[in-house]
Short mmCIF file of C-alpha atoms and ligand atoms in Angstrom, two decimals:
data_model
loop_
_atom_site.label_atom_id
_atom_site.label_comp_id
_atom_site.label_asym_id
_atom_site.label_seq_id
_atom_site.Cartn_x
_atom_site.Cartn_y
_atom_site.Cartn_z
CA UNK A 1 -44.59 58.49 20.52
CA UNK A 2 -41.93 59.36 18.04
CA UNK A 3 -43.00 61.62 15.23
CA UNK A 4 -40.95 61.39 12.12
CA UNK A 5 -41.09 64.29 9.74
CA UNK A 6 -40.14 64.04 6.13
CA UNK A 7 -39.11 67.12 4.17
CA UNK A 8 -40.10 66.75 0.57
CA UNK A 9 -38.04 69.09 -1.55
CA UNK A 10 -38.34 69.60 -5.26
CA UNK A 11 -34.87 69.65 -6.72
CA UNK A 12 -34.42 71.43 -10.02
CA UNK A 13 -31.70 70.10 -12.20
CA UNK A 14 -30.30 72.61 -14.63
CA UNK A 15 -28.71 71.65 -17.91
CA UNK A 16 -27.47 73.38 -21.02
CA UNK A 17 -28.89 72.12 -24.29
CA UNK A 18 -26.54 72.87 -27.16
CA UNK A 19 -27.33 72.16 -30.79
CA UNK A 20 -24.35 72.10 -33.11
CA UNK A 21 -22.36 72.48 -35.14
CA UNK A 22 -21.96 76.26 -35.21
CA UNK A 23 -19.14 78.33 -36.62
CA UNK A 24 -18.85 81.06 -33.95
CA UNK A 25 -18.62 84.63 -35.23
CA UNK A 26 -18.94 88.09 -33.68
CA UNK A 27 -17.72 90.13 -30.72
CA UNK A 28 -17.42 89.21 -27.06
CA UNK A 29 -16.53 91.41 -24.08
CA UNK A 30 -14.39 89.82 -21.40
CA UNK A 31 -15.39 90.19 -17.73
CA UNK A 32 -13.17 90.87 -14.72
CA UNK A 33 -10.83 88.09 -13.66
CA UNK A 34 -12.32 85.51 -11.31
CA UNK A 35 -8.94 84.56 -9.83
CA UNK A 36 -8.13 88.19 -9.04
CA UNK A 37 -11.60 89.02 -7.68
CA UNK A 38 -11.70 86.10 -5.24
CA UNK A 39 -8.40 87.28 -3.72
CA UNK A 40 -9.14 91.02 -3.79
CA UNK A 41 -12.42 90.55 -1.88
CA UNK A 42 -10.84 88.91 1.18
CA UNK A 43 -7.97 91.42 0.87
CA UNK A 44 -10.47 94.18 1.76
CA UNK A 45 -10.39 92.78 5.31
CA UNK A 46 -6.96 94.41 5.69
CA UNK A 47 -8.51 97.84 5.13
CA UNK A 48 -9.86 99.95 7.93
CA UNK A 49 -12.32 101.99 5.87
CA UNK A 50 -14.23 102.03 2.61
CA UNK A 51 -13.20 101.09 -0.91
CA UNK A 52 -14.92 100.63 -4.25
CA UNK A 53 -14.24 97.67 -6.51
CA UNK A 54 -15.28 97.77 -10.17
CA UNK A 55 -15.26 95.20 -12.96
CA UNK A 56 -16.08 92.35 -10.56
CA UNK A 57 -17.29 89.32 -12.53
CA UNK A 58 -20.89 88.45 -11.65
CA UNK A 59 -20.24 84.80 -10.75
CA UNK A 60 -21.15 82.61 -7.81
CA UNK A 61 -17.61 82.60 -6.32
CA UNK A 62 -17.85 86.40 -6.02
CA UNK A 63 -21.37 86.23 -4.54
CA UNK A 64 -20.24 83.72 -1.91
CA UNK A 65 -17.09 85.77 -1.13
CA UNK A 66 -19.33 88.80 -0.49
CA UNK A 67 -21.66 86.77 1.72
CA UNK A 68 -18.71 85.61 3.84
CA UNK A 69 -17.41 89.18 4.17
CA UNK A 70 -20.86 90.35 5.28
CA UNK A 71 -20.96 87.57 7.86
CA UNK A 72 -17.62 88.83 9.20
CA UNK A 73 -19.09 92.34 9.60
CA UNK A 74 -18.33 94.10 6.30
CA UNK A 75 -21.01 96.34 4.78
CA UNK A 76 -21.38 95.81 1.05
CA UNK A 77 -23.41 97.97 -1.32
CA UNK A 78 -23.90 96.87 -4.92
CA UNK A 79 -23.59 99.93 -7.15
CA UNK A 80 -24.16 97.93 -10.32
CA UNK A 81 -24.04 94.24 -11.19
CA UNK A 82 -20.22 94.49 -11.43
CA UNK A 83 -19.31 97.13 -8.80
CA UNK A 84 -19.47 97.31 -5.03
CA UNK A 85 -18.47 99.59 -2.23
CA UNK A 86 -17.29 97.74 0.80
CA UNK A 87 -16.89 99.15 4.28
CA UNK A 88 -14.71 96.96 6.50
CA UNK A 89 -14.42 99.46 9.39
CA UNK A 90 -16.60 97.37 11.70
CA UNK A 91 -15.31 93.91 10.89
CA UNK A 92 -15.02 92.17 14.23
CA UNK A 93 -15.39 88.45 13.54
CA UNK A 94 -12.51 86.19 12.67
CA UNK A 95 -14.37 82.94 12.01
CA UNK A 96 -15.53 81.74 8.60
CA UNK A 97 -17.56 78.51 8.81
CA UNK A 98 -16.90 75.48 6.62
CA UNK A 99 -20.48 75.64 5.29
CA UNK A 100 -19.35 78.70 3.33
CA UNK A 101 -15.62 78.11 2.80
CA UNK A 102 -16.13 74.63 1.35
CA UNK A 103 -17.93 76.10 -1.65
CA UNK A 104 -14.76 77.37 -3.32
CA UNK A 105 -11.01 77.14 -3.21
CA UNK A 106 -10.11 80.79 -2.77
CA UNK A 107 -11.78 80.91 0.66
CA UNK A 108 -8.31 80.06 2.00
CA UNK A 109 -7.31 83.70 1.35
CA UNK A 110 -9.39 84.51 4.44
CA UNK A 111 -6.62 82.97 6.55
CA UNK A 112 -3.94 85.44 5.38
CA UNK A 113 -6.35 88.39 5.55
CA UNK A 114 -7.85 87.61 8.97
CA UNK A 115 -4.44 86.79 10.40
CA UNK A 116 -3.23 90.18 9.17
CA UNK A 117 -6.26 92.04 10.51
CA UNK A 118 -7.19 90.22 13.73
CA UNK A 119 -3.98 88.21 14.48
CA UNK A 120 -6.32 85.27 14.76
CA UNK A 121 -8.18 83.34 12.06
CA UNK A 122 -10.48 80.33 12.15
CA UNK A 123 -11.39 79.34 8.63
CA UNK A 124 -13.20 76.22 7.39
CA UNK A 125 -11.31 74.06 4.93
CA UNK A 126 -11.61 75.24 1.33
CA UNK A 127 -13.48 73.40 -1.42
CA UNK A 128 -13.29 74.00 -5.16
CA UNK A 129 -12.62 71.89 -8.22
CA UNK A 130 -11.46 68.34 -7.72
CA UNK A 131 -8.18 68.39 -9.62
CA UNK A 132 -6.33 65.93 -7.34
CA UNK A 133 -4.52 66.61 -4.06
CA UNK A 134 -4.43 70.35 -3.29
CA UNK A 135 -2.06 70.75 -0.33
CA UNK A 136 -1.56 74.08 1.49
CA UNK A 137 1.71 73.30 3.25
CA UNK A 138 3.45 76.29 1.59
CA UNK A 139 0.76 78.68 2.85
CA UNK A 140 1.23 77.30 6.38
CA UNK A 141 5.02 77.45 6.10
CA UNK A 142 4.72 81.14 5.19
CA UNK A 143 2.34 82.00 8.06
CA UNK A 144 4.60 80.17 10.54
CA UNK A 145 7.69 81.98 9.23
CA UNK A 146 5.86 85.27 9.89
CA UNK A 147 5.29 84.21 13.50
CA UNK A 148 1.89 82.48 13.51
CA UNK A 149 0.95 79.16 15.03
CA UNK A 150 -1.17 77.15 12.64
CA UNK A 151 -3.22 74.00 13.22
CA UNK A 152 -5.63 72.05 11.05
CA UNK A 153 -8.33 70.00 12.79
CA UNK A 154 -12.08 69.32 12.76
CA UNK A 155 -12.48 70.73 9.27
CA UNK A 156 -10.92 74.08 10.04
CA UNK A 157 -7.62 75.90 9.90
CA UNK A 158 -6.70 77.95 12.94
CA UNK A 159 -3.91 80.53 12.81
CA UNK A 160 -2.94 82.77 15.72
CA UNK A 161 -0.12 85.16 16.57
CA UNK A 162 0.77 87.97 18.97
CA UNK A 163 2.61 89.78 16.23
CA UNK A 164 3.53 89.08 12.61
CA UNK A 165 7.13 89.96 11.81
CA UNK A 166 8.51 90.24 8.27
CA UNK A 167 10.99 87.59 7.13
CA UNK A 168 12.35 85.82 4.04
CA UNK A 169 10.29 82.90 2.73
CA UNK A 170 11.42 80.60 -0.06
CA UNK A 171 8.55 78.67 -1.64
CA UNK A 172 9.43 75.05 -2.37
CA UNK A 173 7.32 75.18 -5.54
CA UNK A 174 5.70 77.96 -7.53
CA UNK A 175 2.27 78.36 -5.92
CA UNK A 176 -0.25 81.05 -6.81
CA UNK A 177 -2.31 80.46 -3.66
CA UNK A 178 0.66 80.51 -1.27
CA UNK A 179 2.17 83.62 -2.91
CA UNK A 180 -1.08 85.58 -2.49
CA UNK A 181 -1.87 84.27 1.00
CA UNK A 182 1.60 85.11 2.36
CA UNK A 183 1.44 88.54 0.68
CA UNK A 184 -1.90 89.17 2.45
CA UNK A 185 -0.54 88.17 5.85
CA UNK A 186 2.61 90.28 5.36
CA UNK A 187 0.97 93.60 4.38
CA UNK A 188 0.42 94.75 8.01
CA UNK A 189 3.37 92.80 9.53
CA UNK A 190 6.28 94.55 11.24
CA UNK A 191 9.22 94.99 8.85
CA UNK A 192 9.93 93.54 5.43
CA UNK A 193 8.86 90.17 4.02
CA UNK A 194 10.50 88.67 0.94
CA UNK A 195 8.77 85.87 -0.98
CA UNK A 196 11.29 84.07 -3.12
CA UNK A 197 10.29 81.69 -5.96
CA UNK A 198 6.94 83.52 -6.02
CA UNK A 199 4.33 82.82 -8.70
CA UNK A 200 4.02 85.49 -11.41
CA UNK A 201 0.42 85.10 -12.65
CA UNK A 202 -1.38 88.30 -13.76
CA UNK A 203 -3.85 88.04 -10.89
CA UNK A 204 -0.98 88.17 -8.36
CA UNK A 205 0.05 91.51 -9.86
CA UNK A 206 -3.58 92.61 -9.69
CA UNK A 207 -3.92 91.75 -5.98
CA UNK A 208 -0.65 93.62 -5.26
CA UNK A 209 -1.86 96.63 -7.28
CA UNK A 210 -5.14 96.61 -5.35
CA UNK A 211 -3.36 96.50 -1.98
CA UNK A 212 -0.90 99.24 -3.05
CA UNK A 213 -3.82 101.41 -4.17
CA UNK A 214 -5.28 100.99 -0.67
CA UNK A 215 -1.97 101.96 1.02
CA UNK A 216 0.26 98.86 1.06
CA UNK A 217 3.93 98.81 -0.02
CA UNK A 218 4.45 95.73 -2.23
CA UNK A 219 7.19 95.62 -4.86
CA UNK A 220 8.17 93.06 -7.44
CA UNK A 221 4.77 91.36 -8.00
CA UNK A 222 4.98 89.70 -11.43
CA UNK A 223 8.61 88.65 -10.82
CA UNK A 224 9.77 85.70 -8.74
CA UNK A 225 10.88 87.89 -5.80
CA UNK A 226 8.19 89.92 -4.06
CA UNK A 227 9.13 92.39 -1.34
CA UNK A 228 6.45 93.55 1.10
CA UNK A 229 7.31 96.43 3.40
CA UNK A 230 4.81 96.19 6.25
CA UNK A 231 2.65 99.29 6.84
CA UNK A 232 0.71 100.27 9.97
CA UNK A 233 -2.69 100.56 8.31
CA UNK A 234 -4.54 100.43 4.97
CA UNK A 235 -6.89 103.38 4.81
CA UNK A 236 -8.69 102.46 1.61
CA UNK A 237 -10.80 105.35 0.42
CA UNK A 238 -9.98 104.47 -3.19
CA UNK A 239 -11.48 102.80 -6.27
CA UNK A 240 -9.98 99.77 -7.99
CA UNK A 241 -10.95 98.01 -11.19
CA UNK A 242 -10.29 94.25 -11.47
CA UNK A 243 -8.06 93.17 -14.37
CA UNK A 244 -9.77 91.43 -17.35
CA UNK A 245 -9.96 87.63 -17.15
CA UNK A 246 -7.04 85.99 -18.94
CA UNK A 247 -8.69 82.57 -18.83
CA UNK A 248 -12.07 83.73 -20.12
CA UNK A 249 -10.33 85.49 -23.04
CA UNK A 250 -8.32 82.33 -23.73
CA UNK A 251 -11.51 80.24 -23.63
CA UNK A 252 -13.03 82.35 -26.44
CA UNK A 253 -9.76 82.28 -28.42
CA UNK A 254 -9.83 78.49 -28.34
CA UNK A 255 -13.57 78.45 -29.13
CA UNK A 256 -12.76 80.45 -32.30
CA UNK A 257 -10.13 77.91 -33.34
CA UNK A 258 -12.20 74.82 -32.47
CA UNK A 259 -15.31 76.08 -34.29
CA UNK A 260 -13.28 77.36 -37.30
CA UNK A 261 -14.87 80.66 -36.40
CA UNK A 262 -14.07 84.37 -36.32
CA UNK A 263 -14.24 86.10 -32.91
CA UNK A 264 -13.25 89.62 -31.86
CA UNK A 265 -12.40 89.45 -28.15
CA UNK A 266 -12.64 92.83 -26.43
CA UNK A 267 -11.35 94.07 -23.07
CA UNK A 268 -8.38 91.76 -22.69
CA UNK A 269 -4.70 92.20 -21.92
CA UNK A 270 -2.96 90.69 -24.93
CA UNK A 271 0.35 90.32 -23.06
CA UNK A 272 -1.31 87.83 -20.66
CA UNK A 273 -2.26 85.64 -23.62
CA UNK A 274 1.06 85.55 -25.48
CA UNK A 275 1.67 81.89 -24.78
CA UNK A 276 -1.76 80.85 -26.10
CA UNK A 277 -1.48 83.19 -29.09
CA UNK A 278 1.81 81.54 -30.11
CA UNK A 279 0.25 78.10 -29.71
CA UNK A 280 -2.87 78.74 -31.79
CA UNK A 281 -0.82 80.36 -34.57
CA UNK A 282 1.26 77.15 -34.57
CA UNK A 283 -2.07 75.28 -34.97
CA UNK A 284 -2.93 77.29 -38.08
CA UNK A 285 -5.18 80.04 -36.64
CA UNK A 286 -4.86 83.73 -37.43
CA UNK A 287 -4.45 86.30 -34.65
CA UNK A 288 -4.49 90.06 -34.87
CA UNK A 289 -4.01 92.30 -31.82
CA UNK A 290 -5.08 95.90 -31.50
CA UNK A 291 -4.80 97.52 -28.06
CA UNK A 292 -7.11 95.59 -25.74
CA UNK A 293 -8.66 93.58 -28.60
CA UNK A 294 -7.66 90.17 -29.94
CA UNK A 295 -9.18 89.00 -33.21
CA UNK A 296 -8.92 85.24 -33.77
CA UNK A 297 -10.10 83.43 -36.86
CA UNK A 298 -9.45 80.03 -38.35
CA UNK A 299 -10.70 78.75 -41.68
CA UNK A 300 -9.28 75.25 -41.66
CA UNK A 301 -8.98 72.23 -39.42
CA UNK A 302 -6.44 73.06 -36.66
CA UNK A 303 -3.08 71.29 -36.78
CA UNK A 304 -1.85 68.99 -34.01
CA UNK A 305 0.52 70.31 -31.35
CA UNK A 306 2.09 69.35 -28.03
CA UNK A 307 1.70 71.35 -24.81
CA UNK A 308 2.94 71.20 -21.24
CA UNK A 309 1.08 73.26 -18.64
CA UNK A 310 3.34 75.44 -16.50
CA UNK A 311 3.15 78.39 -14.11
CA UNK A 312 2.88 81.82 -15.84
CA UNK A 313 4.22 82.75 -18.34
CA UNK A 314 3.93 79.09 -19.40
CA UNK A 315 0.73 77.54 -20.77
CA UNK A 316 -2.00 77.90 -18.07
CA UNK A 317 -3.45 74.74 -16.58
CA UNK A 318 -6.83 76.57 -16.61
CA UNK A 319 -6.85 76.53 -20.43
CA UNK A 320 -5.78 72.90 -20.75
CA UNK A 321 -9.32 71.39 -21.11
CA UNK A 322 -10.38 74.05 -23.67
CA UNK A 323 -7.21 73.30 -25.64
CA UNK A 324 -7.96 69.58 -25.27
CA UNK A 325 -11.31 69.98 -27.05
CA UNK A 326 -9.59 71.86 -29.87
CA UNK A 327 -6.95 69.14 -30.20
CA UNK A 328 -9.62 66.42 -30.18
CA UNK A 329 -10.66 67.55 -33.69
CA UNK A 330 -7.17 68.59 -34.90
CA UNK A 331 -5.36 66.98 -37.80
CA UNK A 332 -2.99 64.41 -36.24
CA UNK A 333 -2.17 63.22 -32.75
CA UNK A 334 -1.32 65.77 -30.06
CA UNK A 335 0.06 65.31 -26.57
CA UNK A 336 -0.75 67.36 -23.46
CA UNK A 337 1.37 67.04 -20.36
CA UNK A 338 -0.41 68.46 -17.29
CA UNK A 339 2.35 69.40 -14.86
CA UNK A 340 0.30 71.28 -12.22
CA UNK A 341 -2.58 68.93 -11.28
CA UNK A 342 -2.75 65.14 -11.16
CA UNK A 343 -6.47 64.70 -12.03
CA UNK A 344 -7.14 67.28 -14.69
CA UNK A 345 -8.05 64.92 -17.52
CA UNK A 346 -11.46 63.83 -16.18
CA UNK A 347 -13.13 65.78 -18.98
CA UNK A 348 -11.50 63.52 -21.58
CA UNK A 349 -13.89 60.68 -20.63
CA UNK A 350 -16.82 63.01 -21.32
CA UNK A 351 -15.30 64.07 -24.64
CA UNK A 352 -14.80 60.43 -25.62
CA UNK A 353 -18.59 59.99 -25.15
CA UNK A 354 -18.87 62.58 -27.95
CA UNK A 355 -16.65 60.59 -30.30
CA UNK A 356 -13.21 61.94 -29.34
CA UNK A 357 -10.27 59.54 -29.23
CA UNK A 358 -8.30 60.53 -26.17
CA UNK A 359 -6.17 58.31 -23.99
CA UNK A 360 -5.20 59.80 -20.65
CA UNK A 361 -2.45 58.16 -18.61
CA UNK A 362 -1.60 59.94 -15.37
CA UNK A 363 -0.44 63.46 -16.20
CA UNK A 364 -0.24 62.84 -19.96
CA UNK A 365 -3.02 62.59 -22.53
CA UNK A 366 -2.86 61.64 -26.21
CA UNK A 367 -5.40 63.28 -28.52
CA UNK A 368 -5.89 61.38 -31.77
CA UNK A 369 -7.76 64.01 -33.79
CA UNK A 370 -11.15 62.97 -35.23
CA UNK A 371 -12.90 64.92 -37.99
CA UNK A 372 -16.16 65.43 -36.03
CA UNK A 373 -17.60 65.18 -32.54
CA UNK A 374 -21.23 64.19 -32.03
CA UNK A 375 -23.62 65.48 -29.37
CA UNK A 376 -24.20 63.45 -26.18
CA UNK A 377 -25.25 63.92 -22.54
CA UNK A 378 -22.09 64.96 -20.64
CA UNK A 379 -21.12 66.23 -17.18
CA UNK A 380 -18.92 69.20 -16.28
CA UNK A 381 -16.35 67.56 -14.01
CA UNK A 382 -14.95 70.94 -12.92
CA UNK A 383 -15.08 74.63 -13.87
CA UNK A 384 -12.76 74.71 -16.89
CA UNK A 385 -13.89 71.26 -18.00
CA UNK A 386 -17.40 72.74 -18.14
CA UNK A 387 -16.26 75.55 -20.44
CA UNK A 388 -14.45 73.02 -22.60
CA UNK A 389 -17.58 70.85 -22.91
CA UNK A 390 -19.64 73.89 -23.98
CA UNK A 391 -17.15 74.39 -26.84
CA UNK A 392 -17.41 70.66 -27.60
CA UNK A 393 -21.22 70.91 -27.76
CA UNK A 394 -20.99 73.91 -30.09
CA UNK A 395 -18.72 72.14 -32.60
CA UNK A 396 -20.40 68.70 -32.34
CA UNK A 397 -23.05 67.43 -34.72
CA UNK A 398 -26.48 67.26 -33.04
CA UNK A 399 -27.66 67.79 -29.48
CA UNK A 400 -25.45 67.94 -26.39
CA UNK A 401 -26.90 68.09 -22.90
CA UNK A 402 -24.44 69.44 -20.34
CA UNK A 403 -25.02 68.88 -16.60
CA UNK A 404 -23.32 70.06 -13.36
CA UNK A 405 -23.62 73.72 -14.31
CA UNK A 406 -22.79 74.90 -10.79
CA UNK A 407 -19.12 74.40 -11.65
CA UNK A 408 -19.40 76.71 -14.68
CA UNK A 409 -21.43 79.35 -12.82
CA UNK A 410 -18.64 79.61 -10.26
CA UNK A 411 -16.30 81.16 -12.79
CA UNK A 412 -17.93 82.42 -16.01
CA UNK A 413 -20.29 85.42 -16.18
CA UNK A 414 -23.22 84.99 -18.59
CA UNK A 415 -21.41 82.29 -20.47
CA UNK A 416 -24.37 80.99 -22.47
CA UNK A 417 -25.44 84.52 -23.43
CA UNK A 418 -21.93 85.32 -24.61
CA UNK A 419 -21.83 82.16 -26.75
CA UNK A 420 -25.40 82.79 -28.01
CA UNK A 421 -24.32 86.26 -29.18
CA UNK A 422 -21.63 84.51 -31.23
CA UNK A 423 -24.27 82.37 -32.94
CA UNK A 424 -24.37 79.27 -30.75
CA UNK A 425 -27.66 77.49 -30.14
CA UNK A 426 -27.47 77.12 -26.37
CA UNK A 427 -30.29 77.16 -23.82
CA UNK A 428 -30.41 76.67 -20.07
CA UNK A 429 -33.24 74.38 -19.04
CA UNK A 430 -34.57 73.51 -15.60
CA UNK A 431 -35.79 69.97 -15.18
C1 UD1 B 501 -3.37 76.70 -9.65
C2 UD1 B 501 -2.71 77.30 -10.85
C3 UD1 B 501 -3.55 78.49 -11.25
C4 UD1 B 501 -4.98 78.03 -11.47
C5 UD1 B 501 -5.55 77.22 -10.32
C6 UD1 B 501 -6.87 76.52 -10.61
C7 UD1 B 501 -0.33 77.43 -11.32
C8 UD1 B 501 1.03 77.72 -10.80
N1 UD1 B 501 -1.34 77.63 -10.49
O1 UD1 B 501 -3.44 77.73 -8.64
O2 UD1 B 501 -3.01 79.08 -12.40
O3 UD1 B 501 -5.82 79.12 -11.68
O4 UD1 B 501 -4.63 76.20 -9.98
O5 UD1 B 501 -6.71 75.63 -11.64
O6 UD1 B 501 -0.47 77.03 -12.46
N2 UD1 B 501 1.23 73.13 -3.98
C9 UD1 B 501 1.76 72.46 -2.90
N3 UD1 B 501 1.66 73.05 -1.67
C10 UD1 B 501 1.06 74.24 -1.46
C11 UD1 B 501 0.50 74.91 -2.57
C12 UD1 B 501 0.61 74.32 -3.81
O7 UD1 B 501 2.32 71.37 -3.04
O8 UD1 B 501 1.01 74.71 -0.32
C13 UD1 B 501 1.35 72.53 -5.33
C14 UD1 B 501 -0.02 72.10 -5.86
O9 UD1 B 501 -0.33 70.79 -5.48
C15 UD1 B 501 0.16 72.26 -7.35
C16 UD1 B 501 1.14 73.42 -7.49
O10 UD1 B 501 1.79 73.53 -6.23
O11 UD1 B 501 0.75 71.11 -7.91
C17 UD1 B 501 0.49 74.75 -7.85
O12 UD1 B 501 -0.50 75.05 -6.88
P1 UD1 B 501 -1.08 76.52 -6.66
O13 UD1 B 501 -0.50 77.43 -7.67
O14 UD1 B 501 -0.98 76.87 -5.23
O15 UD1 B 501 -2.58 76.26 -6.94
P2 UD1 B 501 -3.65 77.35 -7.13
O16 UD1 B 501 -3.34 78.58 -6.38
O17 UD1 B 501 -4.95 76.65 -6.93
#
């Protein structure tokens, strides 16, 4: 007799209910940078000892990164909700299963770290936001140049070597992921590695600073030539604080402009936001900087503008959807050209459900500014799209219900609380 068993599970669907419009006003404190944290955590695998990491954003990508490290043998102690000590002395595993790696993109940094530590890595394919094709050929080219053999099959990437030897690597395109991954693999290699045409994003500098604090010898991070002199060992035994999140700060700057609000953004590095600051001033907003504080206010409808996303110090692709919402209610027609990802305009269909008039064609979108958005049920198509749709809900007339919150929780700490403190009517509801 065959017995069939049926598992009945109750699935809770979470949504954000936002009632607008609200003119945002008040202070917000920026958390540690997601993109730096998710690279620094796997980088701890290169250490043979203990280190402390502070200012970690409390987001699901960080939680999953910690779970993977524990599975590999690291001992993690949470000192507070944003600080950990991590002891990697006993790490002995070199396999990270796809069930964990598929949850986020940055899991591919485990390849560079495990290759550096164990000379052998078996890492499930990464997941993350669906922004179009996300090849990793430049990462593989770098590992092979350092002396590894790399293969991709059955949902996993396998990289092995007897010895990694420093060399010169020229990246065919500016890639944040490849720059960091090659840097990780090169830290314990024999001799000197040079990465030419490297990406210059703030979180690359942060990962290099972290590794140098732990005993590495990396020079030139933040320029397009990075030189890594291989060292025998990283001893750790130090404390490092993650840099503030450039993209979170930019999200609140754009929320101030879109809502014709007045926001004081604390704990940010103003230099990282220069490109956005210039753009929002062009759109008619006011910006005042004071140390690690940016004050943004806007008392009129923003003006149209045109933007092309580019590697740092150009306009970040991760602020494109938040800018898109702002342009959807600007005076005139604006154009955004997305030069990094091929499918990063999915959010425009959601915004059009709210009354926006956006036409997206391939990597270009035209934003014919409307005077008001109106609330509607919408779906976060990816992480930054989710943040953009929260801003849309806040400035729209009436009720917006936003679904697919798991994308947003991957990258923003306490986002609804932060917006609530600025006056937004926003509640998380379980259905
Ligand atoms: C990119 C962004 C980063 C952002 C992240 C998530 C840039 C330069 N990078 O980083 O700011 O936080 O998306 O939105 O803006 N590529 C290849 N082969 C490779 C690696 C990359 O062809 O091996 C291409 C990609 O298809 C893409 C471009 O290079 O068109 C940049 O990719 P990369 O910087 O590696 O992506 P992320 O690290 O995810």
